[in-house]
CSV table of C-alpha atoms in Angstrom, one decimal:
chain,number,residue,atom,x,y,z
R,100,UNK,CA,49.7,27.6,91.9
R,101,UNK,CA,50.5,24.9,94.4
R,102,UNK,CA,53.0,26.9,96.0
R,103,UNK,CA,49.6,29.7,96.8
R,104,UNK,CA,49.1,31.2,100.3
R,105,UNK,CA,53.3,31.6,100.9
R,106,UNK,CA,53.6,34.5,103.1
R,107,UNK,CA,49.9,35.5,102.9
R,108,UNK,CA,49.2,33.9,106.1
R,109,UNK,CA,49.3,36.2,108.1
R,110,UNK,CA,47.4,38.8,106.7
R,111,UNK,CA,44.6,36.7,104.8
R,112,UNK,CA,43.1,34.4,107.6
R,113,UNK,CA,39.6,33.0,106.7
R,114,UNK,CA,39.3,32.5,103.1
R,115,UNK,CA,36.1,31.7,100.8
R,116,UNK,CA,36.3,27.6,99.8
R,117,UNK,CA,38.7,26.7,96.6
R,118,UNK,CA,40.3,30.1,96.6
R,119,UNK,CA,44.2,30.4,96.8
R,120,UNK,CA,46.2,33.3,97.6
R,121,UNK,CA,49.6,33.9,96.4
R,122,UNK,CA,52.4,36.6,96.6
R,123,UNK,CA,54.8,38.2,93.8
R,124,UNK,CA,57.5,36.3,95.2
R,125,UNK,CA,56.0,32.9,95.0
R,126,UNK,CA,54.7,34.1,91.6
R,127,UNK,CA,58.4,34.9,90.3
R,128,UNK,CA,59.5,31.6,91.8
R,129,UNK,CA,57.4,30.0,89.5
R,130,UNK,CA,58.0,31.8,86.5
R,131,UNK,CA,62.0,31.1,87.2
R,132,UNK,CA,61.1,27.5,86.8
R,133,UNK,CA,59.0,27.3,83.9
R,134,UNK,CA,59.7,27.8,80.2
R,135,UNK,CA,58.2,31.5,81.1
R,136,UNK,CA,62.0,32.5,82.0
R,137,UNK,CA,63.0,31.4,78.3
R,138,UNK,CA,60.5,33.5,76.9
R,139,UNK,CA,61.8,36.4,79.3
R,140,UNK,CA,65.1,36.1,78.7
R,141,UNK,CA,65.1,35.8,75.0
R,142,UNK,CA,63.4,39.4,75.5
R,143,UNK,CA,65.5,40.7,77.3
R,144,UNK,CA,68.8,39.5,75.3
R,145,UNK,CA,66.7,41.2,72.3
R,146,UNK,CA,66.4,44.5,73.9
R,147,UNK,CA,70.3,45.1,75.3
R,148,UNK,CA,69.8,49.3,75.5
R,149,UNK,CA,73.0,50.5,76.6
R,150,UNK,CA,73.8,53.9,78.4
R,151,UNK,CA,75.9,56.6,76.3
R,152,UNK,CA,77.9,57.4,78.9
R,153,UNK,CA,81.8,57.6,77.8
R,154,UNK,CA,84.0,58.3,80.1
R,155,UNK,CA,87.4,58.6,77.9
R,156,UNK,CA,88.9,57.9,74.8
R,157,UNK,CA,86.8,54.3,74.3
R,158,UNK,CA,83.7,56.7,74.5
R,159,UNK,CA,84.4,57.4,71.0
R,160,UNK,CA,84.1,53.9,69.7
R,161,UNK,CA,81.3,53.8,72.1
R,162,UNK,CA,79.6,56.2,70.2
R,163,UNK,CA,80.4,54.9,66.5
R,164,UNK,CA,78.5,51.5,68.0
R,165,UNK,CA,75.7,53.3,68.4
R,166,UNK,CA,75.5,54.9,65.0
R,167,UNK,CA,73.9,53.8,61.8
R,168,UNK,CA,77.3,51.8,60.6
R,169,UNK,CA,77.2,48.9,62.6
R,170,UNK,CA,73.2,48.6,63.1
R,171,UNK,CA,73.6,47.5,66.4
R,172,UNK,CA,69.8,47.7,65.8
R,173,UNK,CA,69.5,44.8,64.0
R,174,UNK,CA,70.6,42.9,67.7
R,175,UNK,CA,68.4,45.3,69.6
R,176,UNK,CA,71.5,47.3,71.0
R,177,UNK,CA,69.9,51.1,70.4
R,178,UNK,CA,71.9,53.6,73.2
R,179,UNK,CA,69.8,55.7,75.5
R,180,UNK,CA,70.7,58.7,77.5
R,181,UNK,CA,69.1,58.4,80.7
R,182,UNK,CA,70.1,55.7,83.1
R,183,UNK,CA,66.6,54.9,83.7
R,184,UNK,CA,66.0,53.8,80.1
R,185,UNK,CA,69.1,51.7,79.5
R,186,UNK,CA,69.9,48.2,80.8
R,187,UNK,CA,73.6,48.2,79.9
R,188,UNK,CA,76.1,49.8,81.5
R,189,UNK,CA,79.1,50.3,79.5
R,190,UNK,CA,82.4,51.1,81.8
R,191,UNK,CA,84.6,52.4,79.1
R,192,UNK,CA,87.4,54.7,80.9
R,193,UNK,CA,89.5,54.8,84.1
R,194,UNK,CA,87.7,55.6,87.4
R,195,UNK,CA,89.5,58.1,89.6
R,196,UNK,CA,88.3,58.2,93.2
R,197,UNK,CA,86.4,61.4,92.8
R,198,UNK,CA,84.5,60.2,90.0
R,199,UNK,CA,83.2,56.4,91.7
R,200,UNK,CA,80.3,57.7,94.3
R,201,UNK,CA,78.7,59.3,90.9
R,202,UNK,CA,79.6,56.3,88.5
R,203,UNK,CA,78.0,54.4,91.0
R,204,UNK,CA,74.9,56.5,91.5
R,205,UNK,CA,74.2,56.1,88.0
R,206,UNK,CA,74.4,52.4,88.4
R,207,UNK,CA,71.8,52.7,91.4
R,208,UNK,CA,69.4,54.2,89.0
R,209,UNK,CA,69.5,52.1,86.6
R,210,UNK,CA,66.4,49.4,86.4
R,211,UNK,CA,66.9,45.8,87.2
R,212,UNK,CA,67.4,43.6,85.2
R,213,UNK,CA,71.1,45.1,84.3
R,214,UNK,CA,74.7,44.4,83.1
R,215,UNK,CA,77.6,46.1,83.1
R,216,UNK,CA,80.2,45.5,80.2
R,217,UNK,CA,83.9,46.3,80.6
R,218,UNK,CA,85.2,48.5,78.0
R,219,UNK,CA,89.4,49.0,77.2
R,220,UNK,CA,92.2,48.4,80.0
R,221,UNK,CA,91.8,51.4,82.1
R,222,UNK,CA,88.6,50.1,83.0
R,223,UNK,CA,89.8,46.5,83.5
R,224,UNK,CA,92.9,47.1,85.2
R,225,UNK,CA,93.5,50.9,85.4
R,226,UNK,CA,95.4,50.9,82.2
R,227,UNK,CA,98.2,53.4,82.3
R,228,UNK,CA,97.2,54.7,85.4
R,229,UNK,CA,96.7,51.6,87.1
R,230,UNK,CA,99.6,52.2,90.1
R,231,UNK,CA,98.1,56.0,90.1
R,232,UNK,CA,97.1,57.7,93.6
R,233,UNK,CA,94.0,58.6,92.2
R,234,UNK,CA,92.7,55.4,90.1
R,235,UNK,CA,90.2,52.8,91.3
R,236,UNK,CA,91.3,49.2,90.2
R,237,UNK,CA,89.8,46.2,90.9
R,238,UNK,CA,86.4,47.9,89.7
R,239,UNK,CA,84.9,44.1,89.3
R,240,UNK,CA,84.8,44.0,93.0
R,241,UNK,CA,82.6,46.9,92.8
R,242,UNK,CA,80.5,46.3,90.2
R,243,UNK,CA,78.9,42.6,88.9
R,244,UNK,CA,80.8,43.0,85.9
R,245,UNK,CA,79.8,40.1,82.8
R,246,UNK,CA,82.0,41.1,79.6
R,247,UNK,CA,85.2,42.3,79.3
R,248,UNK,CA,86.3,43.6,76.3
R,249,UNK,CA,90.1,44.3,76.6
R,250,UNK,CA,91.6,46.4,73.4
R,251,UNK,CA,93.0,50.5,73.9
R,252,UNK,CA,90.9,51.5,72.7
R,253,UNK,CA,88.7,47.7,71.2
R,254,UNK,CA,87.1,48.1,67.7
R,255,UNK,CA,83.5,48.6,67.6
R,256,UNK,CA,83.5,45.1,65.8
R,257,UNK,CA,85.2,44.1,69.2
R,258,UNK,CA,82.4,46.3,70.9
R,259,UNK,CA,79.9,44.3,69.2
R,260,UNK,CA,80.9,41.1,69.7
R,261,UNK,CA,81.6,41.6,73.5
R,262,UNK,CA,77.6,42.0,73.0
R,263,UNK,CA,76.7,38.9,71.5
R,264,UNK,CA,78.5,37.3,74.6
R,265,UNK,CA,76.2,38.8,76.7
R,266,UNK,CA,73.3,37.8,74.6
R,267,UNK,CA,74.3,34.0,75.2
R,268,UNK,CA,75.2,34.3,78.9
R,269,UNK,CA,71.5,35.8,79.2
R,270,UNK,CA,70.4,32.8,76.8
R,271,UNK,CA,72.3,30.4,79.1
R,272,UNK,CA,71.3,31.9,82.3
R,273,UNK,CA,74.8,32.4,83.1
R,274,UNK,CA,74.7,36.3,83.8
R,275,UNK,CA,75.3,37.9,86.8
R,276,UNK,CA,72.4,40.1,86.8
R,277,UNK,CA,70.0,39.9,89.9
R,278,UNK,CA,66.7,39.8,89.9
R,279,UNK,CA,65.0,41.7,92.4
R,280,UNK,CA,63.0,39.7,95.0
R,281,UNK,CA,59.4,41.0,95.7
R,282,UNK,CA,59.8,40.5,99.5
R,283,UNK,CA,62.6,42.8,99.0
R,284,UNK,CA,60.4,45.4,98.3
R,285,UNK,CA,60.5,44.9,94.9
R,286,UNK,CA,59.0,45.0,92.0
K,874,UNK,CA,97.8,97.0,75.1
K,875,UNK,CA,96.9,98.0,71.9
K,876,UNK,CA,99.5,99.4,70.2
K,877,UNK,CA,102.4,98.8,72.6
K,878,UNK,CA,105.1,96.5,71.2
K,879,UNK,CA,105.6,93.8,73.6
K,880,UNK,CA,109.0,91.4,73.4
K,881,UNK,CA,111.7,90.6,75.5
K,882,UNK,CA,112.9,93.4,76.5
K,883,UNK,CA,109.6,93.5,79.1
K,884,UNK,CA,112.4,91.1,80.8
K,885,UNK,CA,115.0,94.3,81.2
K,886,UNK,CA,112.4,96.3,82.5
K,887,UNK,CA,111.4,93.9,85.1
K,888,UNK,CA,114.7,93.3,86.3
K,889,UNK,CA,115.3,97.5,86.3
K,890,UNK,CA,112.0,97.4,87.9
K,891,UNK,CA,112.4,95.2,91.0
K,892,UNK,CA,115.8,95.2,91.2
K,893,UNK,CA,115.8,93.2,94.5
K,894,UNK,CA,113.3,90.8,94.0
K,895,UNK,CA,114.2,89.7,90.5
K,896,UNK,CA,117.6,87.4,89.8
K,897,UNK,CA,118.9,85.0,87.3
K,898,UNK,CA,116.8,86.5,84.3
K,899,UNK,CA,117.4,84.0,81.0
K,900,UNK,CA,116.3,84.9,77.6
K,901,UNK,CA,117.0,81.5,75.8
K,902,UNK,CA,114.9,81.8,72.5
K,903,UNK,CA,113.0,84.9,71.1
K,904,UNK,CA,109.9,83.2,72.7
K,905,UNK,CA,111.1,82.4,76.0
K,906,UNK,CA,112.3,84.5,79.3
K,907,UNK,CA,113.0,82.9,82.2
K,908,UNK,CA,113.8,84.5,85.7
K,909,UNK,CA,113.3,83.8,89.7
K,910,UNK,CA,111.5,86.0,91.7
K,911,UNK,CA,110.9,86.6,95.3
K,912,UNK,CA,107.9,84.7,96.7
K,913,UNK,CA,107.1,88.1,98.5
K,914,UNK,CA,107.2,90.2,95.7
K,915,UNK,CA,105.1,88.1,93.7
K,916,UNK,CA,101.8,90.0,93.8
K,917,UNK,CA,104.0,93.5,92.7
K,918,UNK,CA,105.8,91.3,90.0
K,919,UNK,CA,102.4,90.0,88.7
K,920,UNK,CA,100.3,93.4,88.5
K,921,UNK,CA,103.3,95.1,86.7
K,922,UNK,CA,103.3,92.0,84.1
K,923,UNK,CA,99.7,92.3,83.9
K,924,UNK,CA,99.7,96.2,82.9
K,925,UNK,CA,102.2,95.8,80.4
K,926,UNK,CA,100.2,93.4,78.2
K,927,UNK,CA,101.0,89.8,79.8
K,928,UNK,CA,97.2,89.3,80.1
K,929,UNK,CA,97.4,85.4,80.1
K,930,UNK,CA,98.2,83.4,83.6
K,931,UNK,CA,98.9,80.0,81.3
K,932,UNK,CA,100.3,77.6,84.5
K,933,UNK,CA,101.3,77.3,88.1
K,934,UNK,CA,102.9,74.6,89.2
K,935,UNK,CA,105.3,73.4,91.9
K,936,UNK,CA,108.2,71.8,91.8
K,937,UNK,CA,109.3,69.3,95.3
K,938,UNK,CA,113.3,69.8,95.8
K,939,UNK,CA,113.7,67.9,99.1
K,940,UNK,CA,114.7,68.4,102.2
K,941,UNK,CA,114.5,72.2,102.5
K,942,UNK,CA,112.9,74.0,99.0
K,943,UNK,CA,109.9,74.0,96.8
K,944,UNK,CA,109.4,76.1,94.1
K,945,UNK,CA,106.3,77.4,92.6
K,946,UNK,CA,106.5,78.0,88.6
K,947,UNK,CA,104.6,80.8,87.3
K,948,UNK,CA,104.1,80.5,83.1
K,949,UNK,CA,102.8,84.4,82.4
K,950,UNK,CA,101.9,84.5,78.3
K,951,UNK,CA,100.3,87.2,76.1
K,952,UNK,CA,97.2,87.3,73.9
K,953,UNK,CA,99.3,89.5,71.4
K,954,UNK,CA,102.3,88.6,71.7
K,955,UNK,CA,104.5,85.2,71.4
K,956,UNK,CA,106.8,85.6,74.5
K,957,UNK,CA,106.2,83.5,77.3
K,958,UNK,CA,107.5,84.3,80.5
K,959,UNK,CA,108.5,81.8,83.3
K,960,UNK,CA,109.1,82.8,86.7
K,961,UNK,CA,110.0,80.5,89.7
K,962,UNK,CA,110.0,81.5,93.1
K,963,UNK,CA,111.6,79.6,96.1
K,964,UNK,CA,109.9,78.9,99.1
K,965,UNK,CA,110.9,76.9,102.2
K,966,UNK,CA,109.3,73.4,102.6
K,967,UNK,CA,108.2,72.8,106.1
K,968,UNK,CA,106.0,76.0,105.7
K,969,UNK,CA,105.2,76.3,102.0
K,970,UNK,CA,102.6,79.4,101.2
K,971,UNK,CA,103.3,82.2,98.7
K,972,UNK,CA,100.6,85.0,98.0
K,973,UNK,CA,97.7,84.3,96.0
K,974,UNK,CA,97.2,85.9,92.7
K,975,UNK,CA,93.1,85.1,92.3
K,976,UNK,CA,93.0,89.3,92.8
K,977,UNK,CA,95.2,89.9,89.4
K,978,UNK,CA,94.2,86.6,87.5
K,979,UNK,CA,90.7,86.2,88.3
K,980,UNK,CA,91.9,82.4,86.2
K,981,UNK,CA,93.9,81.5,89.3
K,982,UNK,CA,91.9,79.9,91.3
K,983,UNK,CA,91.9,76.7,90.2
K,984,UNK,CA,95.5,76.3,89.3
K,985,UNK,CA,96.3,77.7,92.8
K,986,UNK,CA,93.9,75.0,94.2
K,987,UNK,CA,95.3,72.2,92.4
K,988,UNK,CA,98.7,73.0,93.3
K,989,UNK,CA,97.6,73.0,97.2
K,990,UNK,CA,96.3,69.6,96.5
K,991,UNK,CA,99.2,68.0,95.3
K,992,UNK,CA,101.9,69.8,96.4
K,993,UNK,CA,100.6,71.1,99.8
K,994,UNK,CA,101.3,75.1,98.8
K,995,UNK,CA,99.5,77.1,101.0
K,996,UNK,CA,98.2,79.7,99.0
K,997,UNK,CA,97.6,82.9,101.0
K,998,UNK,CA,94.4,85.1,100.7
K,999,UNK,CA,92.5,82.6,97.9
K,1000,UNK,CA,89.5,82.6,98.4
K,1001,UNK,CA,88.6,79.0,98.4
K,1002,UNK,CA,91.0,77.0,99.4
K,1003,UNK,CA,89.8,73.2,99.3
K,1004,UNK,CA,90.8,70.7,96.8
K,1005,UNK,CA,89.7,70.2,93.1
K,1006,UNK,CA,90.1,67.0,91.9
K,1007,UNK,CA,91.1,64.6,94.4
K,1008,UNK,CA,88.6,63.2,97.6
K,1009,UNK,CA,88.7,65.1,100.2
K,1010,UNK,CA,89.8,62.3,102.3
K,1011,UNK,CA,93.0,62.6,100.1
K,1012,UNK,CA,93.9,66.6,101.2
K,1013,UNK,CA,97.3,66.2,102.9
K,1014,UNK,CA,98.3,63.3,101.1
K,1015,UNK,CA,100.0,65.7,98.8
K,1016,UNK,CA,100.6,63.1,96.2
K,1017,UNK,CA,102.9,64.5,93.8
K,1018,UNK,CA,105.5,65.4,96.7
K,1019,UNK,CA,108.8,63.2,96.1
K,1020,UNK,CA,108.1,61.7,99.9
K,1021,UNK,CA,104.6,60.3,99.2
K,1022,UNK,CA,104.0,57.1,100.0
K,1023,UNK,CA,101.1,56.0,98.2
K,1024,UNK,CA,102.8,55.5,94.7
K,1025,UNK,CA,103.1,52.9,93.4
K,1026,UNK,CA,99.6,52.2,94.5
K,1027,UNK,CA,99.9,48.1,94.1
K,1028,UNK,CA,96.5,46.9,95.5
């Protein structure tokens, strides 16, 4: 690797002839810029685990996406209970103030890479409660949100297809997702 | 209580009852009784409903009439019978409490605490008095008050 030794310096200082040292990050910037990244991303459009986690009425066409009718399986789409296991987050009811620091503590847990998809209008725009004392709008300033999928509630076939739309923006590197940086403390 | 017949005419014996404390009693379907009672009798008015078979608190909610009153709406039902009883009592706005009733229906705790949450109806004597589903950073907003200024909520 000719970018070897970044940020090492320090540590390393006399080193044995023809050896290199490298660190995660300068290993990750590499792999962004290779053809690696294409392999990586195909995977991970290919294994879009979403989080059963509805939170009002679209939580029932949450669930008939994740049942044997549709085969989300056949996309890789298979739901998971724990936010640890999932990769999509699925915001598919209104958000009242009380309920945010928890929605968001489930978001916290969740492993990076991860996207959140906007189910219905109460999570796009508050729906009917949207001028409510006690509804959250604007929840995209909140959360790096990709898809939204308007509809009260949308179709599973909507549900589906809002999806496939994140499978091509991962294709096309056009998700909002953020990869953790090593020197972050990262992975 | 088992065999006792219970109908409307628990509405005369209320009124015969607490003669002072009980006005403007309404019978306007076989299901439905409606009366005002004083706020300070309420406790006495509940515990006499309760031992005649009215097991059920169903509701309590308040009601903003600006400048001067609220009231708080009491809906009292019964396992085994179909007779619901609504009962209202006045109380001043710039000081709004009325007793608690969390010692007759264990059930009215919550009620009682959502009520103080949006309406700002001090309840006396519950036990935990704190809101239930809005922030705390919202208690003394009282949003459902005809004077609150958060609604619409525009941003």
């Amino acid at each position: 690797m000719e970018e070897g030794g970044l940020g090492m310096g320090e540590i390393e200082t006399e080193l044995p002839p023809n050896v290199s040292v490298t660190s995660a990050s300068a290993i990750q910037e590499f792999i962004k810029n290779s053809p690696l990244q294409k392999i990586l991303n195909w995977g991970r459009k290919n294994s879009l685990w979403f989080m059963t986690h509805p939170m009002g009425c679209c939580g029932i066409e949450q669930i008939c996406v994740g049942v044997a009718h549709y085969d989300t399986d056949r996309f890789g789409i298979i739901p998971r209970c724990s936010p640890r296991q999932a990769d999509v987050m699925m915001i598919s009811g209104y958000v009242s103030k009380k309920y945010l620091p928890a929605l968001q503590r489930v978001w916290d847990q969740m492993l990076e890479p991860r996207w959140i998809l906007m189910m219905g209008e109460c999570a796009i725009s508050g729906g009917p409660w949207w001028e409510s004392y006690s509804t959250v709008t604007h929840l995209d300033e909140i959360f790096p949100v990709d898809i939204y999928i308007p509809g009260c509630p949308p179709r599973p076939e909507a549900l589906l297809q809002g999806f496939i739309e994140l499978q091509k923006k991962i294709v096309a590197e056009q998700d909002r997702t953020v990869i953790p940086n090593p020197a972050d403390g990262g992975v | 209580m088992g065999d006792e017949k219970i109908d409307k005419t628990i509405m005369i014996e209320l009124s015969n009852t607490f003669k002072d404390a009980v006005s403007d009693v309404d019978v306007p379907s076989p299901n439905r009784a409606v009366a005002r009672i004083d706020p300070g009798k309420v406790k006495e008015i509940m515990q006499f409903l309760l031992d005649n078979g009215f097991d059920h608190l169903s509701c309590v909610s308040g009601v903003d009439y600006p400048p001067d009153k609220m009231d708080v709406v009491y809906h009292v039902t019964s396992y085994s019978a179909p007779l619901v009883i609504t009962l209202k009592a006045s109380i001043p706005r710039d000081d709004p409490n009325i007793d608690s009733l969390c010692g007759i229906y264990w059930n009215a705790n919550w009620y009682e605490r959502e009520t103080y949450e949006l309406y700002g109806i001090k309840f006396n004597d519950c036990p935990y008095m704190k809101v239930l589903l809005l922030t705390e950073e919202m208690e003394g907003d009282w949003p459902l008050r005809k004077d609150y200024a958060g609604y619409p909520d525009l941003t």
